[in-house]
């Protein structure tokens, strides 16, 4: 397994073509806006010890980082949920490595299924690739969401054929792909990109039914950095206006401008009838992964309780009630994530798969609960969360003393602590960290409607109707 330092060194060796604010980024690792996200990914290496964060490879028997593991039991799935909550709490951010793990697990199942039907060799290729990922302890970014153009049209119907990633050329050595993937979490901190289709496909869409893995600095790939609220605060050189001093997440627009992929790294090509299955497997695994937001919720609850103490209102019954409500809601996320792990089952290929209905319930809660927690945190924190002067004013020789004096809370707690805690709440709920906590909770791993469709399909309404009818005597 790589150490945190070895991981960061390995990132420095990559040469991706990255743009931000219209300029080429020279070093991903050293850029002050990107660095907190590097730190968050690095935490997945730093903490890799013990049963929660490591596992035994079913390929080699070696001890590996759990993020590269294929789940071999319910205990593996449960440890995955625990790992994600723990890391969400440790970083207070998106640590970005789950989507790659979820893509590997989904592909372990679907490559096997395609081979069963078509006599292809995708699973052999996949397992070879997996061995390499485990051996080198790689971070993989999962590229799923296409640009999609006119949402009412299918991939092959788009006036611009590149709105969905597709194959434009093939020969004996491999394929060439073109298109883009949007909102790609953590790609700049990933050694490899695993691409998958974003939706169900029909026969006419077959050139879009493609999945593969390539190094993230492969020729023809360009990254355009997605900005976040308050991102330039990271350029101000202060210590606390950013809220979370160490960690963050990032997303990029990823352009595939005629990128070559060798056959050895192609895991699906033209088997359009398996696209929906791959999306569904990946989505269910990733919806389980949103236990990460219970970890971020732990941080927000801790911040809300602390600021209540600093404000001198912690004992007020309505504040205590709100903190309890926050805990109740936050644990609901974790309960659901654990439930889908405990209720997971073995697939024909040997991989353990979560209970998909419960994984979707987990994520649907995540589209709601963090917003409710943010609201409660705002209510407890008070309006200062959005009205405080900057750190530069706090440090100013003339006016700084007024800022400190009139932002003082209870005696014995320096005003600076109160400001820092309010900035953390601001960041998590409106600023830099909110990108990881709120819209990502809404849309990451699929928007609420996607979960509702899956719940509708899997809720066994027939069985429920029967139960009702039997009890009141209807045949
Ligand atoms: Fe992992 Fe959560 Fe970030 Fe997704 S949003 S990559 S599940 S930390
Ligand atoms: Fe996400």
PDB file of N, CA and C in Angstrom, residues 385-433:
ATOM      1  N   UNK A 385     -22.957  34.089  11.087  1.00  0.00           N
ATOM      2  CA  UNK A 385     -22.379  33.135  10.132  1.00  0.00           C
ATOM      3  C   UNK A 385     -22.233  33.767   8.737  1.00  0.00           C
ATOM      4  N   UNK A 386     -22.995  34.806   8.469  1.00  0.00           N
ATOM      5  CA  UNK A 386     -22.849  35.467   7.160  1.00  0.00           C
ATOM      6  C   UNK A 386     -22.498  36.955   7.251  1.00  0.00           C
ATOM      7  N   UNK A 387     -22.237  37.467   8.448  1.00  0.00           N
ATOM      8  CA  UNK A 387     -21.997  38.916   8.524  1.00  0.00           C
ATOM      9  C   UNK A 387     -20.628  39.291   9.087  1.00  0.00           C
ATOM     10  N   UNK A 388     -19.821  38.321   9.443  1.00  0.00           N
ATOM     11  CA  UNK A 388     -18.554  38.656  10.111  1.00  0.00           C
ATOM     12  C   UNK A 388     -17.557  39.308   9.173  1.00  0.00           C
ATOM     13  N   UNK A 389     -16.784  40.269   9.692  1.00  0.00           N
ATOM     14  CA  UNK A 389     -15.669  40.824   8.912  1.00  0.00           C
ATOM     15  C   UNK A 389     -14.629  39.743   8.608  1.00  0.00           C
ATOM     16  N   UNK A 390     -13.720  40.102   7.710  1.00  0.00           N
ATOM     17  CA  UNK A 390     -12.726  39.127   7.260  1.00  0.00           C
ATOM     18  C   UNK A 390     -11.603  38.951   8.293  1.00  0.00           C
ATOM     19  N   UNK A 391     -10.801  37.929   8.058  1.00  0.00           N
ATOM     20  CA  UNK A 391      -9.638  37.690   8.918  1.00  0.00           C
ATOM     21  C   UNK A 391      -8.684  38.889   8.878  1.00  0.00           C
ATOM     22  N   UNK A 392      -8.566  39.524   7.712  1.00  0.00           N
ATOM     23  CA  UNK A 392      -7.655  40.674   7.600  1.00  0.00           C
ATOM     24  C   UNK A 392      -8.104  41.802   8.533  1.00  0.00           C
ATOM     25  N   UNK A 393      -9.423  41.993   8.655  1.00  0.00           N
ATOM     26  CA  UNK A 393      -9.912  43.018   9.596  1.00  0.00           C
ATOM     27  C   UNK A 393      -9.623  42.609  11.036  1.00  0.00           C
ATOM     28  N   UNK A 394      -9.804  41.310  11.291  1.00  0.00           N
ATOM     29  CA  UNK A 394      -9.530  40.787  12.639  1.00  0.00           C
ATOM     30  C   UNK A 394      -8.069  41.018  13.024  1.00  0.00           C
ATOM     31  N   UNK A 395      -7.176  40.932  12.044  1.00  0.00           N
ATOM     32  CA  UNK A 395      -5.741  41.068  12.316  1.00  0.00           C
ATOM     33  C   UNK A 395      -5.253  42.508  12.181  1.00  0.00           C
ATOM     34  N   UNK A 396      -6.109  43.405  11.760  1.00  0.00           N
ATOM     35  CA  UNK A 396      -5.690  44.792  11.540  1.00  0.00           C
ATOM     36  C   UNK A 396      -5.342  45.468  12.871  1.00  0.00           C
ATOM     37  N   UNK A 397      -4.203  46.191  12.912  1.00  0.00           N
ATOM     38  CA  UNK A 397      -3.778  46.796  14.177  1.00  0.00           C
ATOM     39  C   UNK A 397      -4.777  47.809  14.736  1.00  0.00           C
ATOM     40  N   UNK A 398      -5.515  48.490  13.879  1.00  0.00           N
ATOM     41  CA  UNK A 398      -6.439  49.498  14.402  1.00  0.00           C
ATOM     42  C   UNK A 398      -7.831  48.920  14.720  1.00  0.00           C
ATOM     43  N   UNK A 399      -8.425  48.261  13.736  1.00  0.00           N
ATOM     44  CA  UNK A 399      -9.825  47.837  13.909  1.00  0.00           C
ATOM     45  C   UNK A 399      -9.973  46.428  14.474  1.00  0.00           C
ATOM     46  N   UNK A 400      -8.861  45.670  14.458  1.00  0.00           N
ATOM     47  CA  UNK A 400      -8.933  44.276  14.908  1.00  0.00           C
ATOM     48  C   UNK A 400      -9.508  44.136  16.313  1.00  0.00           C
ATOM     49  N   UNK A 401      -9.136  45.075  17.182  1.00  0.00           N
ATOM     50  CA  UNK A 401      -9.599  44.936  18.576  1.00  0.00           C
ATOM     51  C   UNK A 401     -11.121  45.090  18.689  1.00  0.00           C
ATOM     52  N   UNK A 402     -11.708  45.882  17.774  1.00  0.00           N
ATOM     53  CA  UNK A 402     -13.174  46.015  17.797  1.00  0.00           C
ATOM     54  C   UNK A 402     -13.846  44.731  17.301  1.00  0.00           C
ATOM     55  N   UNK A 403     -13.254  44.179  16.240  1.00  0.00           N
ATOM     56  CA  UNK A 403     -13.814  42.925  15.705  1.00  0.00           C
ATOM     57  C   UNK A 403     -13.818  41.868  16.807  1.00  0.00           C
ATOM     58  N   UNK A 404     -12.674  41.744  17.484  1.00  0.00           N
ATOM     59  CA  UNK A 404     -12.563  40.722  18.540  1.00  0.00           C
ATOM     60  C   UNK A 404     -13.533  41.022  19.687  1.00  0.00           C
ATOM     61  N   UNK A 405     -13.601  42.294  20.083  1.00  0.00           N
ATOM     62  CA  UNK A 405     -14.415  42.655  21.232  1.00  0.00           C
ATOM     63  C   UNK A 405     -15.899  42.388  20.993  1.00  0.00           C
ATOM     64  N   UNK A 406     -16.370  42.764  19.795  1.00  0.00           N
ATOM     65  CA  UNK A 406     -17.805  42.651  19.548  1.00  0.00           C
ATOM     66  C   UNK A 406     -18.215  41.319  18.912  1.00  0.00           C
ATOM     67  N   UNK A 407     -17.229  40.468  18.680  1.00  0.00           N
ATOM     68  CA  UNK A 407     -17.574  39.088  18.304  1.00  0.00           C
ATOM     69  C   UNK A 407     -17.281  38.121  19.455  1.00  0.00           C
ATOM     70  N   UNK A 408     -17.026  38.683  20.603  1.00  0.00           N
ATOM     71  CA  UNK A 408     -16.806  37.861  21.793  1.00  0.00           C
ATOM     72  C   UNK A 408     -18.112  37.171  22.194  1.00  0.00           C
ATOM     73  N   UNK A 409     -18.020  35.926  22.592  1.00  0.00           N
ATOM     74  CA  UNK A 409     -19.183  35.221  23.144  1.00  0.00           C
ATOM     75  C   UNK A 409     -18.978  35.041  24.637  1.00  0.00           C
ATOM     76  N   UNK A 410     -19.106  33.777  25.109  1.00  0.00           N
ATOM     77  CA  UNK A 410     -18.940  33.538  26.548  1.00  0.00           C
ATOM     78  C   UNK A 410     -17.505  33.861  26.984  1.00  0.00           C
ATOM     79  N   UNK A 411     -17.372  34.215  28.246  1.00  0.00           N
ATOM     80  CA  UNK A 411     -16.057  34.511  28.788  1.00  0.00           C
ATOM     81  C   UNK A 411     -15.196  33.250  28.778  1.00  0.00           C
ATOM     82  N   UNK A 412     -13.911  33.435  28.510  1.00  0.00           N
ATOM     83  CA  UNK A 412     -13.007  32.288  28.555  1.00  0.00           C
ATOM     84  C   UNK A 412     -12.772  31.646  27.202  1.00  0.00           C
ATOM     85  N   UNK A 413     -13.594  31.997  26.226  1.00  0.00           N
ATOM     86  CA  UNK A 413     -13.375  31.474  24.864  1.00  0.00           C
ATOM     87  C   UNK A 413     -12.962  32.658  23.987  1.00  0.00           C
ATOM     88  N   UNK A 414     -11.769  32.615  23.412  1.00  0.00           N
ATOM     89  CA  UNK A 414     -11.332  33.744  22.585  1.00  0.00           C
ATOM     90  C   UNK A 414     -12.283  33.973  21.414  1.00  0.00           C
ATOM     91  N   UNK A 415     -12.476  35.252  21.064  1.00  0.00           N
ATOM     92  CA  UNK A 415     -13.340  35.574  19.921  1.00  0.00           C
ATOM     93  C   UNK A 415     -12.875  34.826  18.679  1.00  0.00           C
ATOM     94  N   UNK A 416     -11.561  34.641  18.564  1.00  0.00           N
ATOM     95  CA  UNK A 416     -11.037  33.959  17.374  1.00  0.00           C
ATOM     96  C   UNK A 416     -11.605  32.544  17.236  1.00  0.00           C
ATOM     97  N   UNK A 417     -11.778  31.847  18.354  1.00  0.00           N
ATOM     98  CA  UNK A 417     -12.339  30.493  18.281  1.00  0.00           C
ATOM     99  C   UNK A 417     -13.775  30.554  17.746  1.00  0.00           C
ATOM    100  N   UNK A 418     -14.502  31.543  18.252  1.00  0.00           N
ATOM    101  CA  UNK A 418     -15.902  31.678  17.820  1.00  0.00           C
ATOM    102  C   UNK A 418     -15.963  31.967  16.318  1.00  0.00           C
ATOM    103  N   UNK A 419     -15.075  32.851  15.868  1.00  0.00           N
ATOM    104  CA  UNK A 419     -15.034  33.186  14.433  1.00  0.00           C
ATOM    105  C   UNK A 419     -14.676  31.944  13.611  1.00  0.00           C
ATOM    106  N   UNK A 420     -13.675  31.211  14.076  1.00  0.00           N
ATOM    107  CA  UNK A 420     -13.250  30.013  13.327  1.00  0.00           C
ATOM    108  C   UNK A 420     -14.408  29.011  13.192  1.00  0.00           C
ATOM    109  N   UNK A 421     -15.134  28.817  14.305  1.00  0.00           N
ATOM    110  CA  UNK A 421     -16.223  27.838  14.270  1.00  0.00           C
ATOM    111  C   UNK A 421     -17.349  28.315  13.351  1.00  0.00           C
ATOM    112  N   UNK A 422     -17.641  29.609  13.390  1.00  0.00           N
ATOM    113  CA  UNK A 422     -18.671  30.146  12.488  1.00  0.00           C
ATOM    114  C   UNK A 422     -18.242  30.021  11.030  1.00  0.00           C
ATOM    115  N   UNK A 423     -16.959  30.253  10.770  1.00  0.00           N
ATOM    116  CA  UNK A 423     -16.450  30.105   9.399  1.00  0.00           C
ATOM    117  C   UNK A 423     -16.564  28.652   8.922  1.00  0.00           C
ATOM    118  N   UNK A 424     -16.340  27.722   9.850  1.00  0.00           N
ATOM    119  CA  UNK A 424     -16.483  26.309   9.462  1.00  0.00           C
ATOM    120  C   UNK A 424     -17.936  26.018   9.097  1.00  0.00           C
ATOM    121  N   UNK A 425     -18.864  26.545   9.885  1.00  0.00           N
ATOM    122  CA  UNK A 425     -20.289  26.331   9.578  1.00  0.00           C
ATOM    123  C   UNK A 425     -20.648  27.008   8.255  1.00  0.00           C
ATOM    124  N   UNK A 426     -20.137  28.216   8.066  1.00  0.00           N
ATOM    125  CA  UNK A 426     -20.373  28.907   6.795  1.00  0.00           C
ATOM    126  C   UNK A 426     -19.862  28.068   5.627  1.00  0.00           C
ATOM    127  N   UNK A 427     -18.625  27.569   5.777  1.00  0.00           N
ATOM    128  CA  UNK A 427     -18.023  26.790   4.694  1.00  0.00           C
ATOM    129  C   UNK A 427     -18.840  25.538   4.382  1.00  0.00           C
ATOM    130  N   UNK A 428     -19.212  24.804   5.436  1.00  0.00           N
ATOM    131  CA  UNK A 428     -19.924  23.536   5.212  1.00  0.00           C
ATOM    132  C   UNK A 428     -21.306  23.737   4.598  1.00  0.00           C
ATOM    133  N   UNK A 429     -21.919  24.874   4.880  1.00  0.00           N
ATOM    134  CA  UNK A 429     -23.320  25.032   4.476  1.00  0.00           C
ATOM    135  C   UNK A 429     -23.537  26.042   3.351  1.00  0.00           C
ATOM    136  N   UNK A 430     -22.524  26.881   3.077  1.00  0.00           N
ATOM    137  CA  UNK A 430     -22.689  27.886   2.021  1.00  0.00           C
ATOM    138  C   UNK A 430     -21.436  28.111   1.205  1.00  0.00           C
ATOM    139  N   UNK A 431     -20.291  27.789   1.752  1.00  0.00           N
ATOM    140  CA  UNK A 431     -19.030  28.159   1.107  1.00  0.00           C
ATOM    141  C   UNK A 431     -18.362  26.981   0.426  1.00  0.00           C
ATOM    142  N   UNK A 432     -17.050  26.949   0.564  1.00  0.00           N
ATOM    143  CA  UNK A 432     -16.237  25.932  -0.107  1.00  0.00           C
ATOM    144  C   UNK A 432     -16.707  24.504   0.164  1.00  0.00           C
ATOM    145  N   UNK A 433     -16.959  24.229   1.439  1.00  0.00           N
ATOM    146  CA  UNK A 433     -17.328  22.873   1.816  1.00  0.00           C
ATOM    147  C   UNK A 433     -18.737  22.499   1.421  1.00  0.00           C
TER     148      UNK A 433
END
